[in-house]
mmCIF file of N, CA, C and O in Angstrom:
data_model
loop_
_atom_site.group_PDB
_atom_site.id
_atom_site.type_symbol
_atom_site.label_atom_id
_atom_site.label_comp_id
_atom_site.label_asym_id
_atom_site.label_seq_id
_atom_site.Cartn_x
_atom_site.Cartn_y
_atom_site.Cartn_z
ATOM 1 N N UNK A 1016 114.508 42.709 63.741
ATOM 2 C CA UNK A 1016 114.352 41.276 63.631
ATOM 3 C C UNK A 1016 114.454 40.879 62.162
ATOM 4 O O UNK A 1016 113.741 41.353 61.278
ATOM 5 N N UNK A 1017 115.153 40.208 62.032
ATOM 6 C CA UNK A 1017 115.346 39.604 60.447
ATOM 7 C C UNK A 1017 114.240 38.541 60.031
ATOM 8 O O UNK A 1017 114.019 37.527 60.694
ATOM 9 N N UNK A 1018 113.803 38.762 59.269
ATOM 10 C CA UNK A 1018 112.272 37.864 58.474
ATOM 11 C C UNK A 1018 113.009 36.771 57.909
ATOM 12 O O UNK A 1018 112.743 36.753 56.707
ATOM 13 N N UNK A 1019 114.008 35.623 58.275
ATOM 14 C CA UNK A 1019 114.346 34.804 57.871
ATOM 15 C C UNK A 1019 113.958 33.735 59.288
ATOM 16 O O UNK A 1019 113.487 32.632 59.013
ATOM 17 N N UNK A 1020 114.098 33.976 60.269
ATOM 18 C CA UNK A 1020 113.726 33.880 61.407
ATOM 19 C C UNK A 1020 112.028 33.389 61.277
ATOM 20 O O UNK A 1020 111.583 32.514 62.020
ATOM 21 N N UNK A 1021 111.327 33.958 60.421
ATOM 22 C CA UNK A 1021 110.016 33.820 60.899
ATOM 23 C C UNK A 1021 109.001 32.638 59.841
ATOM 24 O O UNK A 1021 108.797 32.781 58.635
ATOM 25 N N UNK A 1022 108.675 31.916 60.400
ATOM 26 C CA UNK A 1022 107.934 30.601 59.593
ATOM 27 C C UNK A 1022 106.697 31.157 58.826
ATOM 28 O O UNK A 1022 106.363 30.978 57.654
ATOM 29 N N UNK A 1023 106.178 31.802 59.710
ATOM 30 C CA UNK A 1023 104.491 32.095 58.900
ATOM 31 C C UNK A 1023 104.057 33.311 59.574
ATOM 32 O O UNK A 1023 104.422 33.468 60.740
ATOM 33 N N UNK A 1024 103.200 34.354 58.912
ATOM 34 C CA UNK A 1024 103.239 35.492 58.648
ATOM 35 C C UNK A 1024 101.258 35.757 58.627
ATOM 36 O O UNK A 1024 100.474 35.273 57.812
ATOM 37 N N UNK A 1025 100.894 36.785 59.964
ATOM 38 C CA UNK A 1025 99.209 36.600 60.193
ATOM 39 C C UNK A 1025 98.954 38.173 59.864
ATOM 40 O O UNK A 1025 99.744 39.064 60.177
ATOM 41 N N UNK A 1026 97.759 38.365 59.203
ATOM 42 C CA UNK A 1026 98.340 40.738 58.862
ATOM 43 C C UNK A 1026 96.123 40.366 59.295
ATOM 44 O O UNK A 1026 95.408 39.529 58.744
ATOM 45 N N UNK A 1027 95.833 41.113 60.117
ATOM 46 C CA UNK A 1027 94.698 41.380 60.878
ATOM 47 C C UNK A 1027 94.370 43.170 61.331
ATOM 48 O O UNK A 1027 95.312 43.961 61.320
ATOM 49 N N UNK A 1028 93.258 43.531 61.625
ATOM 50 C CA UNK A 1028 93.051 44.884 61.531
ATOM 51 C C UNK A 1028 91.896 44.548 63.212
ATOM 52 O O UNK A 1028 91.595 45.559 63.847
ATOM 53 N N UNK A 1029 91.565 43.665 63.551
ATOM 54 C CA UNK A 1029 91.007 43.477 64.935
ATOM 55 C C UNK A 1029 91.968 43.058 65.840
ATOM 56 O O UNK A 1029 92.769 42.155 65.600
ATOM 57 N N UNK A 1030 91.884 44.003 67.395
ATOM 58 C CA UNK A 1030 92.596 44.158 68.441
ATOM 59 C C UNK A 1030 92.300 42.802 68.878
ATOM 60 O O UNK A 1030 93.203 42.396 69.609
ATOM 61 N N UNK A 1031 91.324 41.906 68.696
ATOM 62 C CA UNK A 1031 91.055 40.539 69.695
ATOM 63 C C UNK A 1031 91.978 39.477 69.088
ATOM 64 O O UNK A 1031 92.535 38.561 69.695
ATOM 65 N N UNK A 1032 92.061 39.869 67.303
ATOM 66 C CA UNK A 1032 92.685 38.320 66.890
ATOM 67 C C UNK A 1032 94.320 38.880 67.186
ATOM 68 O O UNK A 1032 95.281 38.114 67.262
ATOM 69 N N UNK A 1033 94.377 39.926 67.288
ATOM 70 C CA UNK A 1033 96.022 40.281 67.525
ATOM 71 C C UNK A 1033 96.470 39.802 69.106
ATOM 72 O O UNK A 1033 97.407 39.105 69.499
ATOM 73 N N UNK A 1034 95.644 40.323 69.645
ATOM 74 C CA UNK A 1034 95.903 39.412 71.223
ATOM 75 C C UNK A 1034 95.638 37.750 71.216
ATOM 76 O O UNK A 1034 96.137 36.963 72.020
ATOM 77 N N UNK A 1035 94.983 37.504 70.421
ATOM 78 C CA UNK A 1035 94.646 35.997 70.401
ATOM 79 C C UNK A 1035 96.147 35.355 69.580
ATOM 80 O O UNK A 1035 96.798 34.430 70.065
ATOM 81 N N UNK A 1036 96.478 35.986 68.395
ATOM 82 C CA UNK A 1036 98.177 35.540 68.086
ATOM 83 C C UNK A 1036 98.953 35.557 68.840
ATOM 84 O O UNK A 1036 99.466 34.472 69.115
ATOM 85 N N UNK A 1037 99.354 36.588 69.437
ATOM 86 C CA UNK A 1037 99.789 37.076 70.579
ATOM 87 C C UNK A 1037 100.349 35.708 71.564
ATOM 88 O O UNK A 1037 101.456 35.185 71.696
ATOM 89 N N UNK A 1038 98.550 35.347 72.358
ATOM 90 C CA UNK A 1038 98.837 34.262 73.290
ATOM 91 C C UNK A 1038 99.529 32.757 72.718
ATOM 92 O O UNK A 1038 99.986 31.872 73.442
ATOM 93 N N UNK A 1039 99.454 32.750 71.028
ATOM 94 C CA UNK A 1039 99.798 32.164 70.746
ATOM 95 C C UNK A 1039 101.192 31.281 69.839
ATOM 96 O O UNK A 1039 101.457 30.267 69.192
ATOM 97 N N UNK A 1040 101.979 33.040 70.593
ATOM 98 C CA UNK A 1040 103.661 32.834 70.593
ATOM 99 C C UNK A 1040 103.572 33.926 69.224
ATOM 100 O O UNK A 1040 104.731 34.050 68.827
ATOM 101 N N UNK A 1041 102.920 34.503 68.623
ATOM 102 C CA UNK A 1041 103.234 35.198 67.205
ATOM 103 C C UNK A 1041 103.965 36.885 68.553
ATOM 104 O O UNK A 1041 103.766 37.291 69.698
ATOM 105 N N UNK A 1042 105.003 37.325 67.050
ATOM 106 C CA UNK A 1042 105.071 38.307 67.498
ATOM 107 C C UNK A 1042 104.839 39.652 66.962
ATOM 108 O O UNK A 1042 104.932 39.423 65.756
ATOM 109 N N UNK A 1043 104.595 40.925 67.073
ATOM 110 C CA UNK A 1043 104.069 41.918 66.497
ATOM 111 C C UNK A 1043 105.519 42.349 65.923
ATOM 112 O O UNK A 1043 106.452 42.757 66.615
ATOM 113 N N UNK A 1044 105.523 42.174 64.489
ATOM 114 C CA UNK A 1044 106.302 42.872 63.455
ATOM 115 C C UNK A 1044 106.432 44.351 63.308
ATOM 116 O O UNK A 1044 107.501 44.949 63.429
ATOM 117 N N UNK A 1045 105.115 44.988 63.003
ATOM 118 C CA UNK A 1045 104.934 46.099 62.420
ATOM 119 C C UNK A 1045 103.308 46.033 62.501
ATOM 120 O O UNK A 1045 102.632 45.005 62.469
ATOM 121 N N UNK A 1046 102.841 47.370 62.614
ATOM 122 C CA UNK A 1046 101.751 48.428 62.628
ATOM 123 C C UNK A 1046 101.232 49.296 61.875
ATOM 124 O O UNK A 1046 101.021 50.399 62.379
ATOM 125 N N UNK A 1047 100.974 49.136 60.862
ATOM 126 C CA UNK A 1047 100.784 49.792 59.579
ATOM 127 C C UNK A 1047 98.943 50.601 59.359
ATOM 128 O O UNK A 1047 97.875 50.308 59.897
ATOM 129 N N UNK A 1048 99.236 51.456 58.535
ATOM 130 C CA UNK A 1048 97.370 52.055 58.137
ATOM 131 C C UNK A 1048 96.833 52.112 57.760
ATOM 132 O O UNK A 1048 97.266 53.203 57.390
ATOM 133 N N UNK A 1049 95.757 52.009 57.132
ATOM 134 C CA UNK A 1049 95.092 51.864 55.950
ATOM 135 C C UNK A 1049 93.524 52.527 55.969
ATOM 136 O O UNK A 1049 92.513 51.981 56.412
ATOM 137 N N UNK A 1050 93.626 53.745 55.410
ATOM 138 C CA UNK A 1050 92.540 54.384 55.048
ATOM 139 C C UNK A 1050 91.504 53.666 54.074
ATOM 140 O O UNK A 1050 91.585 52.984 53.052
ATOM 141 N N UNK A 1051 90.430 54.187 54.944
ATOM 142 C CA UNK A 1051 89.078 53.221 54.247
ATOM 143 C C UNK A 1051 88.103 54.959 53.897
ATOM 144 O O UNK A 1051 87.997 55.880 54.707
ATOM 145 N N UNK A 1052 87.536 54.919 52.473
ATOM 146 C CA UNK A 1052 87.288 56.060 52.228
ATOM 147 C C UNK A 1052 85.810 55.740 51.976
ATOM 148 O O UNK A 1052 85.623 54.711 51.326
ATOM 149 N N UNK A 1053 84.550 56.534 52.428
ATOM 150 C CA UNK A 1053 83.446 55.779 52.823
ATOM 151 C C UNK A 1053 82.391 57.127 52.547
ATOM 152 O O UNK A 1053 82.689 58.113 53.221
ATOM 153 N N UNK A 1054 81.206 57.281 51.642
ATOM 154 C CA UNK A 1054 80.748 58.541 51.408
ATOM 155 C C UNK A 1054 80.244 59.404 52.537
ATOM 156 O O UNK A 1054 80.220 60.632 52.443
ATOM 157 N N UNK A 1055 79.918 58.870 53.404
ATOM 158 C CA UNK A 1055 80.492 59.553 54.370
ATOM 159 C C UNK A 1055 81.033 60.083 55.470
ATOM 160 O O UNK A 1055 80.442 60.798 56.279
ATOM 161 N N UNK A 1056 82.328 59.687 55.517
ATOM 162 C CA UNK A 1056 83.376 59.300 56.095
ATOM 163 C C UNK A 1056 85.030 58.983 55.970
ATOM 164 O O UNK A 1056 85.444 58.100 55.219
ATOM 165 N N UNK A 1057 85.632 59.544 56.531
ATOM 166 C CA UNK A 1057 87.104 58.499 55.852
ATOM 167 C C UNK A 1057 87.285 58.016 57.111
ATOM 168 O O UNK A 1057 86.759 58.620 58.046
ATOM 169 N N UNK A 1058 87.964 56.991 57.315
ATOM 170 C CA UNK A 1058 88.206 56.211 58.562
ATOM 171 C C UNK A 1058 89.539 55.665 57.887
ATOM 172 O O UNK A 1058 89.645 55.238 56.737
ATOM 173 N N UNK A 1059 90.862 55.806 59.176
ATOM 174 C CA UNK A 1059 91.882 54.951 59.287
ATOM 175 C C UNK A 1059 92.485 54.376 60.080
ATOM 176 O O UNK A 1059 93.237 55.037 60.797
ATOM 177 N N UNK A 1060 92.386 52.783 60.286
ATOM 178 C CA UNK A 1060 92.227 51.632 60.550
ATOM 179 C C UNK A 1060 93.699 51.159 61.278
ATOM 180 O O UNK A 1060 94.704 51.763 60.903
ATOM 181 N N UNK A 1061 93.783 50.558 61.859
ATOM 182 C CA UNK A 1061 95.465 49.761 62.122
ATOM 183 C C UNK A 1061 95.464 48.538 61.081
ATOM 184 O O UNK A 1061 94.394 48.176 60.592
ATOM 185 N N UNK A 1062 96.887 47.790 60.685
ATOM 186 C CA UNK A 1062 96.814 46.867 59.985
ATOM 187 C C UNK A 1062 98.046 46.612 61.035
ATOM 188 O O UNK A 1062 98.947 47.436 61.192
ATOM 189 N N UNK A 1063 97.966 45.342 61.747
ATOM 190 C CA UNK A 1063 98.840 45.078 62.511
ATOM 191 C C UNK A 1063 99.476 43.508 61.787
ATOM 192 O O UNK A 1063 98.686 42.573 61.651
ATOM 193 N N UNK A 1064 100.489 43.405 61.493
ATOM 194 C CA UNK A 1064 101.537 42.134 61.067
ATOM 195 C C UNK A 1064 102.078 41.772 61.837
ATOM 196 O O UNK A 1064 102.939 42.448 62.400
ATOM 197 N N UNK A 1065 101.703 40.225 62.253
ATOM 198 C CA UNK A 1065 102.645 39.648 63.352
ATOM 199 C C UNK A 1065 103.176 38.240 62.337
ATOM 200 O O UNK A 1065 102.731 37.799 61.277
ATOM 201 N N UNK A 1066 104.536 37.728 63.386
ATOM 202 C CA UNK A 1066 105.107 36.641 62.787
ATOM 203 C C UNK A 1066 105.574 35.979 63.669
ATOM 204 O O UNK A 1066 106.215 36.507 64.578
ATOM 205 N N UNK A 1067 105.286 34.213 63.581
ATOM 206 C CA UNK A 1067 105.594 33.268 64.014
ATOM 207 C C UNK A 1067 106.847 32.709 64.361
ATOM 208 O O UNK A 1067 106.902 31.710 63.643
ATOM 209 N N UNK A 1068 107.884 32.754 65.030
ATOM 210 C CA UNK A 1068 109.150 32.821 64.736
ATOM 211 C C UNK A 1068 109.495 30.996 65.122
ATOM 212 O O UNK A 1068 108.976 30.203 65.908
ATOM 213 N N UNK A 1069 110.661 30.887 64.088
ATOM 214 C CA UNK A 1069 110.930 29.426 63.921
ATOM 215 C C UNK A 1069 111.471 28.755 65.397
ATOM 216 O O UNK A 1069 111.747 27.557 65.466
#
């Protein structure tokens, strides 16, 4: 999908607001990760990017 296409651009790490874009016409771009490093713990996370298409 070409990003010229897309008006506005939502980047969230919770499964509810991604379904909540979702219902609200956004579409899932990309799925990305992001390690959170925590004393003790490492945890890695989804970073999900969706986009609004024109």
């Amino acid at each position: 999908m070409s990003l010229e296409n897309v008006k506005q651009i939502k980047e969230t790490t919770l499964e509810t607001e991604v379904n909540e874009y979702l219902s609200k016409g956004y579409t899932l771009l990309k799925i990305l990760s992001s390690k959170i490093q925590r004393p003790d713990c490492e945890e890695v996370r989804p970073i999900y990017i969706l986009g609004l298409i024109k």
